[in-house]
Short mmCIF file of C-alpha atoms in Angstrom, two decimals:
data_model
loop_
_atom_site.label_atom_id
_atom_site.label_comp_id
_atom_site.label_asym_id
_atom_site.label_seq_id
_atom_site.Cartn_x
_atom_site.Cartn_y
_atom_site.Cartn_z
CA MET A 1 -42.87 122.98 158.55
CA PHE A 2 -43.06 124.19 155.28
CA GLY A 3 -45.80 126.19 154.40
CA LYS A 4 -47.91 126.79 151.10
CA ARG A 5 -45.72 129.10 149.30
CA ALA A 6 -42.34 126.98 150.21
CA LYS A 7 -44.23 124.26 148.66
CA ALA A 8 -45.54 125.48 145.79
CA ARG A 9 -41.98 127.19 145.02
CA VAL A 10 -40.72 123.23 145.17
CA ALA A 11 -43.33 122.31 142.82
CA SER A 12 -42.31 125.28 139.93
CA TRP A 13 -38.65 124.18 140.57
CA HIS A 14 -39.66 120.69 139.76
CA LYS A 15 -41.47 121.72 137.19
CA TRP A 16 -38.80 124.23 135.16
CA LEU A 17 -36.00 121.67 135.72
CA GLY A 18 -37.89 118.78 134.31
CA LEU A 19 -38.73 120.96 131.33
CA VAL A 20 -35.02 122.30 130.80
CA LEU A 21 -33.39 119.00 131.33
CA THR A 22 -35.37 116.69 129.30
CA VAL A 23 -32.63 117.14 126.66
CA PRO A 24 -29.36 116.13 128.18
CA LEU A 25 -31.70 113.45 130.27
CA LEU A 26 -32.80 111.94 126.86
CA GLY A 27 -29.38 112.49 125.54
CA TRP A 28 -27.85 110.35 128.19
CA MET A 29 -30.21 107.81 128.10
CA ALA A 30 -29.80 107.45 124.31
CA SER A 31 -26.22 107.26 124.58
CA SER A 32 -26.01 104.78 127.53
CA ALA A 33 -28.34 102.37 125.27
CA ALA A 34 -26.40 102.47 122.22
CA MET A 35 -23.09 102.16 124.08
CA MET A 36 -24.65 99.06 125.75
CA LEU A 37 -25.63 97.48 122.35
CA MET A 38 -22.33 98.41 120.83
CA THR A 39 -20.47 96.42 123.67
CA MET A 40 -22.30 93.12 123.88
CA ASN A 41 -20.45 91.18 121.55
CA ALA A 42 -17.19 92.68 122.73
CA PRO A 43 -15.13 89.93 124.37
CA ASN A 44 -11.97 92.56 124.44
CA GLY A 45 -14.07 95.44 124.98
CA LEU A 46 -13.25 98.55 123.48
CA ALA A 47 -9.78 97.45 122.38
CA GLY A 48 -11.21 95.20 120.23
CA SER A 49 -10.01 92.12 118.40
CA TYR A 50 -7.36 92.28 116.02
CA THR A 51 -4.73 90.48 114.10
CA LEU A 52 -1.26 92.31 114.09
CA ASN A 53 0.67 92.07 111.26
CA PRO A 54 3.76 89.51 112.06
CA TYR A 55 6.21 90.61 109.72
CA ASN A 56 7.09 93.32 107.65
CA SER A 57 5.79 93.42 103.85
CA VAL A 58 9.32 93.62 102.94
CA ASP A 59 11.85 91.29 104.11
CA VAL A 60 14.61 94.22 105.30
CA ARG A 61 17.39 92.57 107.03
CA LEU A 62 18.81 94.86 109.98
CA ASP A 63 22.29 94.35 109.07
CA GLU A 64 21.65 96.30 106.45
CA ALA A 65 21.63 99.46 108.17
CA THR A 66 25.01 101.66 107.75
CA VAL A 67 24.96 103.72 110.49
CA ALA A 68 26.32 101.95 113.68
CA PRO A 69 23.81 102.42 116.76
CA ASP A 70 26.74 104.39 118.76
CA ALA A 71 27.08 106.45 116.49
CA VAL A 72 23.41 107.33 116.27
CA LEU A 73 23.30 108.26 120.17
CA ARG A 74 26.63 109.95 119.90
CA ARG A 75 24.67 112.38 117.36
CA ALA A 76 22.14 112.76 119.74
CA ALA A 77 24.12 113.63 122.79
CA ALA A 78 25.72 116.32 121.04
CA GLU A 79 23.19 117.66 119.25
CA HIS A 80 20.50 117.34 121.87
CA GLY A 81 22.31 117.37 124.82
CA LEU A 82 21.18 113.65 125.91
CA GLU A 83 23.28 111.65 128.74
CA ARG A 84 21.38 108.77 129.20
CA VAL A 85 18.77 106.90 126.63
CA TYR A 86 16.05 104.42 127.95
CA TRP A 87 16.22 102.19 124.79
CA LEU A 88 17.37 102.22 121.20
CA ARG A 89 15.59 100.31 118.73
CA LEU A 90 16.60 99.16 115.26
CA GLN A 91 13.29 98.72 113.24
CA SER A 92 12.11 97.88 109.83
CA ARG A 93 8.86 99.69 107.90
CA GLY A 94 7.79 98.69 104.87
CA PRO A 95 11.54 99.66 102.44
CA HIS A 96 12.04 101.87 105.30
CA LEU A 97 15.04 100.83 108.03
CA TRP A 98 15.09 103.43 111.09
CA TYR A 99 16.60 103.74 114.59
CA VAL A 100 14.08 105.13 117.10
CA VAL A 101 15.70 106.47 120.32
CA LYS A 102 13.78 106.86 123.87
CA PRO A 103 15.45 108.88 126.12
CA THR A 104 13.24 108.66 128.60
CA PRO A 105 10.19 106.13 129.32
CA TYR A 106 7.93 109.32 128.41
CA ALA A 107 9.08 111.58 126.14
CA ALA A 108 8.66 111.61 122.79
CA ALA A 109 11.25 109.49 120.51
CA MET A 110 13.95 110.42 118.19
CA VAL A 111 13.56 108.70 114.74
CA PHE A 112 17.21 108.65 112.58
CA ASP A 113 17.31 106.72 109.30
CA ALA A 114 19.73 103.40 109.68
CA ARG A 115 21.18 104.51 106.23
CA THR A 116 21.97 108.14 106.02
CA GLY A 117 21.83 108.97 109.75
CA ALA A 118 19.20 111.49 108.80
CA ARG A 119 16.87 112.86 111.62
CA LEU A 120 13.11 111.75 110.42
CA ASP A 121 10.81 112.60 113.53
CA PRO A 122 8.51 114.05 113.49
CA LEU A 123 7.42 111.39 110.46
CA SER A 124 6.41 112.51 107.56
CA ASP A 125 2.48 111.76 106.28
CA GLU A 126 4.34 109.42 103.96
CA LEU A 127 6.18 107.71 106.36
CA LEU A 128 3.03 107.38 108.73
CA ALA A 129 1.02 105.59 106.11
CA VAL A 130 3.96 103.20 105.50
CA THR A 131 3.44 102.36 109.30
CA ALA A 132 -0.23 102.30 109.03
CA ASN A 133 0.09 99.71 105.95
CA GLU A 134 2.00 97.70 107.92
CA ALA A 135 0.17 97.54 111.22
CA LEU A 136 -2.58 95.09 110.31
CA LEU A 137 -2.72 91.56 108.67
CA GLY A 138 -4.81 91.86 105.63
CA SER A 139 -5.01 95.77 106.13
CA ARG A 140 -4.17 98.77 103.15
CA PHE A 141 -4.10 101.91 104.11
CA GLN A 142 -6.41 104.55 102.94
CA GLY A 143 -5.93 108.01 104.48
CA LEU A 144 -5.12 110.12 107.42
CA GLU A 145 -6.14 113.71 109.22
CA HIS A 146 -3.90 115.12 111.64
CA ALA A 147 -5.02 115.06 115.21
CA THR A 148 -3.64 115.16 118.86
CA GLU A 149 -4.37 112.08 121.35
CA TYR A 150 -4.32 112.09 125.44
CA ASN A 151 -1.66 108.91 126.13
CA ARG A 152 -1.12 107.57 129.50
CA TYR A 153 2.96 106.67 128.40
CA TYR A 154 3.70 110.10 126.93
CA ALA A 155 4.09 113.01 129.58
CA ALA A 156 2.76 115.81 127.30
CA ASP A 157 -0.98 116.36 127.90
CA ARG A 158 -1.55 116.30 123.94
CA VAL A 159 0.73 114.06 121.71
CA PRO A 160 0.98 114.94 118.32
CA ALA A 161 -0.79 112.38 116.32
CA VAL A 162 -2.45 111.01 113.21
CA ARG A 163 -5.90 109.09 112.74
CA ALA A 164 -4.87 106.68 110.18
CA ARG A 165 -7.81 104.64 107.90
CA VAL A 166 -6.96 101.09 106.67
CA GLY A 167 -9.17 99.00 104.94
CA GLY A 168 -8.97 95.72 104.06
CA ALA A 169 -9.41 92.38 105.93
CA GLN A 170 -9.68 94.20 109.04
CA PRO A 171 -11.01 97.86 108.38
CA ALA A 172 -9.72 100.34 111.62
CA THR A 173 -8.84 103.83 112.09
CA LEU A 174 -5.08 103.81 113.56
CA ILE A 175 -4.38 106.65 116.04
CA LEU A 176 0.02 106.92 115.29
CA SER A 177 1.58 109.08 117.52
CA ARG A 178 3.79 111.12 115.39
CA ASP A 179 7.32 110.90 117.12
CA GLU A 180 7.86 107.08 115.93
CA GLY A 181 4.49 105.91 114.74
CA ARG A 182 3.83 104.26 117.44
CA THR A 183 -0.15 102.68 117.68
CA LEU A 184 -1.23 104.81 120.71
CA ARG A 185 -5.23 103.39 119.84
CA ARG A 186 -7.22 101.03 117.46
CA LEU A 187 -10.57 101.90 116.61
CA ASN A 188 -13.32 99.45 114.73
CA ALA A 189 -16.44 100.78 113.61
CA ALA A 190 -18.30 100.12 116.44
CA SER A 191 -15.53 101.83 119.08
CA GLY A 192 -15.41 104.64 116.73
CA GLN A 193 -19.22 105.30 117.16
CA PHE A 194 -19.18 104.31 120.84
CA GLU A 195 -16.40 107.17 120.87
CA TRP A 196 -19.05 109.37 119.23
CA TRP A 197 -21.65 108.39 121.46
CA TYR A 198 -19.83 108.76 124.77
CA ARG A 199 -17.88 112.41 123.58
CA THR A 200 -21.37 113.80 122.47
CA PHE A 201 -24.16 112.74 124.22
CA HIS A 202 -22.76 111.13 127.42
CA VAL A 203 -20.55 113.30 128.48
CA ASN A 204 -20.95 116.47 126.27
CA GLN A 205 -17.32 117.06 125.75
CA TYR A 206 -17.74 119.05 121.83
CA SER A 207 -14.12 120.61 122.06
CA ASP A 208 -10.98 120.81 124.10
CA HIS A 209 -12.18 122.78 126.65
CA LEU A 210 -12.84 120.69 129.07
CA ALA A 211 -13.16 122.80 132.15
CA LEU A 212 -16.20 124.77 130.33
CA TRP A 213 -18.08 121.46 129.35
CA THR A 214 -17.38 119.62 132.26
CA THR A 215 -18.86 122.57 134.27
CA LEU A 216 -21.54 122.40 132.29
CA LEU A 217 -21.95 118.72 132.22
CA TYR A 218 -21.65 118.69 135.76
CA ALA A 219 -24.26 121.45 136.10
CA CYS A 220 -27.07 119.59 134.23
CA ALA A 221 -26.12 116.68 136.53
CA LEU A 222 -26.46 118.44 140.02
CA GLY A 223 -30.10 119.60 138.03
CA VAL A 224 -31.08 116.66 137.57
CA ILE A 225 -30.23 115.12 141.24
CA ALA A 226 -32.32 117.98 142.71
CA LEU A 227 -35.25 117.52 140.62
CA ALA A 228 -35.37 114.16 141.98
CA ILE A 229 -35.22 115.14 145.29
CA PHE A 230 -37.65 117.79 145.01
CA GLY A 231 -39.86 115.17 143.33
CA TYR A 232 -39.35 112.83 146.07
CA GLN A 233 -40.56 115.74 148.21
CA LEU A 234 -43.15 116.61 146.52
CA PHE A 235 -44.35 112.87 146.89
CA TRP A 236 -44.18 113.22 150.35
CA TRP A 237 -46.29 116.18 150.88
CA ARG A 238 -48.88 115.12 148.27
CA ARG A 239 -49.43 111.37 149.44
CA PRO A 240 -52.56 112.02 151.45
CA ALA A 241 -53.44 114.66 149.10
CA VAL A 242 -53.46 112.34 146.13
CA ALA A 243 -55.52 109.44 147.71
CA THR A 244 -58.44 112.22 148.79
CA ALA A 245 -58.15 114.16 145.45
CA LEU A 246 -58.57 111.05 143.46
CA ALA A 247 -61.58 109.12 145.34
CA PRO A 248 -64.34 109.71 142.95
CA SER A 249 -64.60 107.39 140.07
CA ARG A 250 -64.95 110.39 137.53
CA ALA A 251 -61.87 112.02 138.54
CA ARG A 252 -59.70 108.78 138.35
CA SER A 253 -60.57 108.47 134.55
CA ALA A 254 -59.62 112.27 133.98
CA GLY A 255 -56.40 112.52 131.86
CA PRO A 256 -54.95 115.00 133.49
CA PHE A 257 -55.13 113.05 137.23
CA ARG A 258 -54.14 109.71 135.38
CA ALA A 259 -51.00 111.38 134.08
CA ARG A 260 -50.20 112.79 137.43
CA ASN A 261 -50.60 109.67 139.81
CA LEU A 262 -48.69 107.81 136.56
CA HIS A 263 -46.02 110.51 136.77
CA ARG A 264 -45.82 109.91 140.76
CA LYS A 265 -45.81 106.15 140.61
CA LEU A 266 -42.82 106.00 138.15
CA GLY A 267 -41.25 108.86 139.52
CA ALA A 268 -41.04 107.34 142.88
CA ALA A 269 -39.49 103.89 140.94
CA VAL A 270 -37.09 105.31 139.01
CA GLY A 271 -35.56 108.44 140.79
CA GLY A 272 -33.43 106.53 143.01
CA VAL A 273 -31.87 104.84 140.40
CA LEU A 274 -31.48 108.27 138.44
CA VAL A 275 -29.54 109.92 141.36
CA VAL A 276 -27.66 106.46 142.00
CA GLN A 277 -26.09 106.91 138.76
CA LEU A 278 -25.72 110.55 138.15
CA VAL A 279 -23.47 110.49 141.53
CA VAL A 280 -21.53 107.60 139.78
CA GLY A 281 -21.14 109.33 136.40
CA ILE A 282 -19.82 112.31 138.04
CA TYR A 283 -17.16 110.38 140.17
CA LEU A 284 -16.52 108.46 137.05
CA TRP A 285 -16.06 111.75 134.63
CA LEU A 286 -14.08 113.32 137.47
CA CYS A 287 -11.75 110.40 136.95
CA LEU A 288 -11.57 110.54 133.11
CA GLY A 289 -11.78 113.98 132.88
CA PRO A 290 -10.41 116.66 135.26
CA LEU A 291 -8.14 114.15 136.97
CA GLU A 292 -7.13 111.78 134.23
CA ASP A 293 -3.36 112.77 134.44
CA PRO A 294 -3.37 111.39 137.85
CA PHE A 295 -5.89 108.59 137.21
CA ARG A 296 -3.80 107.27 134.23
CA GLY A 297 -0.53 107.77 136.12
CA LYS A 298 0.68 110.29 134.78
CA SER A 299 1.25 112.09 138.24
CA SER A 300 3.51 109.25 139.45
CA PHE A 301 6.26 109.75 136.76
CA SER A 302 9.79 110.24 137.87
CA THR A 303 10.53 114.06 137.33
CA ASP A 304 14.37 113.04 138.09
CA TRP A 305 14.97 109.65 136.29
CA ARG A 306 18.70 108.23 135.91
CA GLY A 307 17.92 104.92 134.76
CA GLY A 308 18.67 103.59 131.25
CA PHE A 309 22.32 103.77 129.54
CA ALA A 310 24.92 106.39 129.10
CA ALA A 311 24.48 108.10 125.50
CA SER A 312 28.45 107.62 125.22
CA GLN A 313 28.15 103.68 125.45
CA PRO A 314 29.37 101.42 122.50
CA LEU A 315 26.99 99.07 121.67
CA ALA A 316 27.52 96.10 119.27
CA ASP A 317 26.09 96.58 115.64
CA ALA A 318 23.04 94.73 114.52
CA GLY A 319 25.32 91.94 112.45
CA THR A 320 26.63 91.23 116.00
CA VAL A 321 23.95 90.84 117.62
CA LEU A 322 22.26 88.83 114.96
CA ARG A 323 25.47 86.38 114.56
CA GLN A 324 25.54 85.88 118.54
CA VAL A 325 21.66 85.25 119.19
CA ALA A 326 20.75 83.14 115.88
CA ALA A 327 21.31 79.98 117.42
CA SER A 328 18.34 80.92 119.54
CA LEU A 329 15.54 82.16 117.34
CA PRO A 330 12.83 79.95 115.47
CA ALA A 331 13.73 78.58 112.09
CA ASP A 332 11.75 81.23 110.14
CA SER A 333 13.50 84.49 111.88
CA ALA A 334 17.27 82.35 110.92
CA GLY A 335 16.22 81.84 107.07
CA ALA A 336 13.21 82.92 105.82
CA ARG A 337 12.06 86.09 107.66
CA PRO A 338 14.55 88.58 108.66
CA VAL A 339 14.22 89.81 112.26
CA GLN A 340 11.78 92.27 112.80
CA ALA A 341 13.45 94.63 115.43
CA ILE A 342 16.33 94.87 117.84
CA GLU A 343 16.32 96.66 121.01
CA TRP A 344 19.33 98.03 123.14
CA ARG A 345 18.12 97.88 126.51
CA ARG A 346 19.59 98.32 130.34
CA LEU A 347 18.41 95.69 132.80
CA GLY A 348 19.13 96.36 136.04
CA ASN A 349 23.00 95.69 136.06
CA GLN A 350 23.23 94.34 132.57
CA ASP A 351 23.06 95.36 129.22
CA ALA A 352 20.35 93.35 127.10
CA TRP A 353 19.42 92.87 123.73
CA LEU A 354 15.77 92.61 122.81
CA VAL A 355 14.90 90.77 119.46
CA MET A 356 11.64 90.41 117.91
CA PRO A 357 11.24 87.82 115.53
CA ARG A 358 7.78 88.69 115.04
CA LYS A 359 5.87 92.25 115.49
CA ASP A 360 2.83 90.48 117.28
CA GLU A 361 4.54 89.14 120.40
CA PRO A 362 7.11 89.88 123.05
CA PRO A 363 10.34 90.31 122.37
CA ARG A 364 12.94 87.83 123.40
CA VAL A 365 15.43 88.91 125.61
CA PHE A 366 19.49 88.00 125.55
CA SER A 367 22.21 89.00 127.20
CA ALA A 368 24.80 91.73 125.74
CA ALA A 369 27.69 89.87 127.29
CA THR A 370 27.16 86.42 126.21
CA GLY A 371 24.26 86.35 123.94
CA ARG A 372 22.38 83.62 125.72
CA PRO A 373 18.54 84.19 126.51
CA LEU A 374 18.19 85.68 129.63
CA ALA A 375 15.03 84.16 131.91
CA ALA A 376 12.40 86.57 132.94
CA LEU A 377 12.74 88.96 135.89
CA SER A 378 12.81 88.45 139.56
CA PRO A 379 9.90 90.40 141.18
CA THR A 380 12.73 92.35 142.99
CA LEU A 381 14.67 93.08 139.93
CA ALA A 382 11.54 94.15 138.06
CA GLY A 383 10.74 96.58 141.14
CA ALA A 384 13.74 98.23 141.09
CA ILE A 385 13.63 98.88 137.42
CA ALA A 386 9.95 100.58 138.40
CA ARG A 387 11.15 102.45 141.25
CA GLU A 388 13.54 104.21 138.92
CA GLU A 389 10.19 105.84 137.02
CA VAL A 390 8.35 106.56 140.10
CA ILE A 391 8.47 110.17 141.56
CA GLY A 392 10.33 110.37 144.62
CA LYS A 393 11.44 106.77 144.16
CA PRO A 394 9.60 105.52 146.80
CA ASP A 395 9.43 102.12 149.27
CA PHE A 396 6.81 99.45 147.56
CA PHE A 397 6.11 96.06 147.81
CA TYR A 398 5.24 92.93 145.89
CA VAL A 399 1.58 92.52 145.41
CA ALA A 400 0.95 89.64 142.94
CA VAL A 401 1.77 88.37 138.90
CA ALA A 402 -1.32 90.21 136.85
CA PRO A 403 -1.70 89.94 133.03
CA GLN A 404 -1.90 93.32 131.54
CA LEU A 405 -3.12 94.29 128.15
CA TRP A 406 -0.17 96.01 126.40
CA MET A 407 -1.34 98.45 123.53
CA ASP A 408 1.90 97.73 121.21
CA LEU A 409 1.16 93.61 120.80
CA ASN A 410 -3.04 94.20 121.61
CA ARG A 411 -2.76 91.33 123.79
CA PRO A 412 -2.32 90.32 127.56
CA VAL A 413 1.50 90.19 128.84
CA PRO A 414 2.77 88.78 132.22
CA THR A 415 3.35 91.59 134.72
CA TYR A 416 4.40 91.86 138.36
CA ARG A 417 2.31 94.41 140.42
CA PHE A 418 3.60 96.22 143.02
CA ARG A 419 2.63 99.06 145.33
CA PHE A 420 4.54 102.35 145.89
CA ASN A 421 4.38 104.58 148.67
CA ASP A 422 4.23 107.71 146.53
CA PRO A 423 1.53 110.17 146.84
CA TRP A 424 -1.08 108.62 144.58
CA HIS A 425 0.01 104.93 146.39
CA THR A 426 0.06 103.83 142.78
CA ASP A 427 -0.16 100.03 141.50
CA VAL A 428 3.00 99.57 139.24
CA TYR A 429 2.31 96.68 136.19
CA VAL A 430 5.89 95.67 134.84
CA ALA A 431 6.29 93.10 132.24
CA GLN A 432 8.26 90.38 133.47
CA GLY A 433 10.51 89.69 130.51
CA THR A 434 11.42 93.48 129.51
CA GLY A 435 10.90 95.63 132.49
CA GLU A 436 8.41 97.97 130.82
CA VAL A 437 6.12 99.46 132.64
CA VAL A 438 2.73 98.83 131.19
CA GLN A 439 -0.05 100.28 133.55
CA ARG A 440 -0.06 102.68 136.49
CA ARG A 441 -3.17 102.56 138.49
CA PRO A 442 -3.55 104.95 141.71
CA TYR A 443 -5.67 104.08 144.55
CA PHE A 444 -8.65 105.60 143.57
CA TRP A 445 -8.41 104.13 140.14
CA ARG A 446 -8.80 100.73 142.36
CA LEU A 447 -12.43 101.99 143.60
CA PHE A 448 -13.21 102.74 139.65
CA ASP A 449 -13.96 99.24 138.59
CA PRO A 450 -16.83 98.89 140.89
CA PHE A 451 -18.05 102.30 140.64
CA LEU A 452 -18.22 101.55 136.22
CA ALA A 453 -19.84 98.11 136.99
CA VAL A 454 -22.79 100.14 138.84
CA HIS A 455 -22.84 102.94 135.78
CA MET A 456 -23.02 100.16 132.87
CA PHE A 457 -25.66 97.94 134.74
CA ALA A 458 -23.25 95.16 135.12
CA PHE A 459 -24.81 93.59 137.86
CA THR A 460 -25.06 90.15 136.64
CA GLY A 461 -22.40 89.18 134.08
CA VAL A 462 -24.98 88.11 131.74
CA LYS A 463 -25.03 90.82 129.05
CA PRO A 464 -28.69 90.11 128.00
CA LEU A 465 -30.00 90.39 131.38
CA ASP A 466 -28.05 93.23 132.13
CA ALA A 467 -29.67 95.33 128.89
CA ALA A 468 -33.30 94.31 129.48
CA LEU A 469 -32.72 95.75 133.03
CA LEU A 470 -31.20 98.76 131.84
CA ALA A 471 -34.21 99.05 128.89
CA LEU A 472 -36.97 98.64 131.88
CA VAL A 473 -35.46 101.46 134.20
CA GLN A 474 -35.18 103.66 130.66
CA LEU A 475 -38.69 102.86 129.62
CA THR A 476 -39.68 103.66 132.97
CA MET A 477 -37.76 107.24 132.95
CA LEU A 478 -39.40 107.69 129.61
CA GLY A 479 -43.01 107.59 130.76
CA VAL A 480 -42.19 110.12 134.02
CA LEU A 481 -40.80 112.34 130.95
CA ALA A 482 -43.54 111.94 129.16
CA THR A 483 -46.09 112.52 131.69
CA GLY A 484 -43.99 115.19 132.96
CA TRP A 485 -44.89 116.85 129.86
CA ARG A 486 -48.45 116.29 129.60
CA LEU A 487 -49.21 117.53 132.79
CA GLN A 488 -47.25 120.67 131.60
CA PHE A 489 -49.32 121.06 127.99
CA PRO A 490 -52.45 119.06 128.44
CA GLY A 491 -53.72 120.23 124.79
CA SER A 492 -57.06 120.29 123.98
CA SER A 493 -58.25 116.63 125.69
CA ARG A 494 -57.89 118.19 129.08
CA ARG A 495 -61.21 117.25 130.55
CA ARG A 496 -62.94 120.10 132.70
CA THR A 497 -63.37 117.51 135.69
CA ALA A 498 -64.38 118.11 139.11
CA VAL A 499 -62.11 117.27 142.05
CA ALA A 500 -63.98 117.68 145.08
CA VAL A 501 -66.24 114.96 146.25
CA GLY A 502 -69.94 115.80 146.37
CA ALA A 503 -72.18 117.58 143.90
CA PRO A 504 -71.10 118.88 140.66
CA PRO A 505 -69.41 122.11 140.17
CA THR A 506 -70.80 124.92 138.49
CA VAL A 507 -69.13 125.67 135.11
CA ALA A 508 -67.03 128.47 136.42
CA ALA A 509 -65.33 126.57 139.09
CA ALA A 510 -64.75 123.56 136.75
CA ASP A 511 -62.61 125.92 134.48
CA ALA A 512 -60.81 127.30 137.65
CA THR A 513 -60.05 123.51 138.75
CA ALA A 514 -58.99 122.56 135.26
CA ARG A 515 -56.32 125.82 135.07
CA ALA A 516 -55.04 125.10 138.63
CA GLU A 517 -51.86 123.97 138.85
CA PRO A 518 -51.28 120.63 141.08
CA GLU A 519 -50.11 122.10 144.44
CA ASP A 520 -53.56 124.78 144.29
CA VAL A 521 -56.06 121.63 143.28
CA LEU A 522 -54.18 120.00 146.68
CA ARG A 523 -53.74 123.32 148.47
CA GLY A 524 -56.50 122.42 151.39
CA VAL A 525 -54.96 119.28 152.48
CA SER A 526 -50.86 119.28 151.51
CA ALA A 527 -50.97 122.45 153.51
#
């Protein structure tokens, strides 16, 4: 079926692909080993384990705000045409007191000084430094650099942000949004190194030119898959030839033949694993790269959101809110430490106040009409609130109660899980207390976890055992690469050994045999 020329071409392609793709293969192997070692003792994964600062460093009382909340909304409506608002929050950061206006669930926020009414966003480096200084317990701001960030909570493709470095008890890099200083990510030393290895060597993304680098990445991956397929084809063609060629004991001891035999066996053992890992990796990067918007749930954002409350609606000021809810707050919030934030929000068919006695805990929810605490939202009401935020406002059904990590608090919060009948069949996770959409997962995210487990060699759930399995596969792959290069560049140690069974060949025949390619040596039996 395959002639000598076809087999020679396959052998040549296999050789050159192996030589050219050695560098990306080594990069993938080194980065996967480094990333596994970094996550060996990371119980909370890349999110890290942090203790948030529960209180502002300066005890600023929220009722010191001299600008009323409804006055802020009237200004936002007059200057920016806002008709409805998702929520309005009054909060303290250091000695500052400001209002944050969220026009829609996925728009950039507007920030106003609560004492003067001046517009503050995008926040200056000074205000972002104050925000970073207040973020983690026992940590102090050291410096920042400008950046942009992809984030699932914003409709914008890239969010203006800064990378703020903090030192002290919890050294970290905080990625803060420019609009309100919201913490988009927290990176400790391990997660920062993980990101560097991942982007530089694992997915080879050296800039924001996603299409260019993804094309090169996939070209390398498909080349390695072709390399493995060609290797298996050669293994199949040459199985009787190698047995015949290696029959004499002196041939078996020859360096090139030992390397070739080892290359065949190791390649046959690891080639299938390599192909599976590359196919899975192609799918994973397709989700995290070219299809990141639908993967993160952004494609399910409603384009005609009409929730929230009217910008013209009168609102109780901070002093009124604090007086009405004081009896229901913890003792330290009523006296020793002031409340950290108040949020005005619409929950279903009623107005609510979300009061945060501490910054590291979910807010306490009160009825704006009575000042009494509200129970957790029912699944029906939570689903109706989330429906306003899903494209097309489709039908949905309740799935389960499922805790989800909320980056704002760096902790899991109880949520309801709903499945919507939008084009992506999105699972939406809604916080039971506040109605906030914490997470969106389209249908192909639900396939992601098992593929990720395969790619991370998380087969047993015992990290040392999984790491040992990865090490075994990588050592085998290193053996394949080493013997492949040994065959192409044998050096002066290559023995001029006869292959044919029988009488020793002449010097000229031995030289010709030593210079021949593998397919020439075995041509008589592999044709």
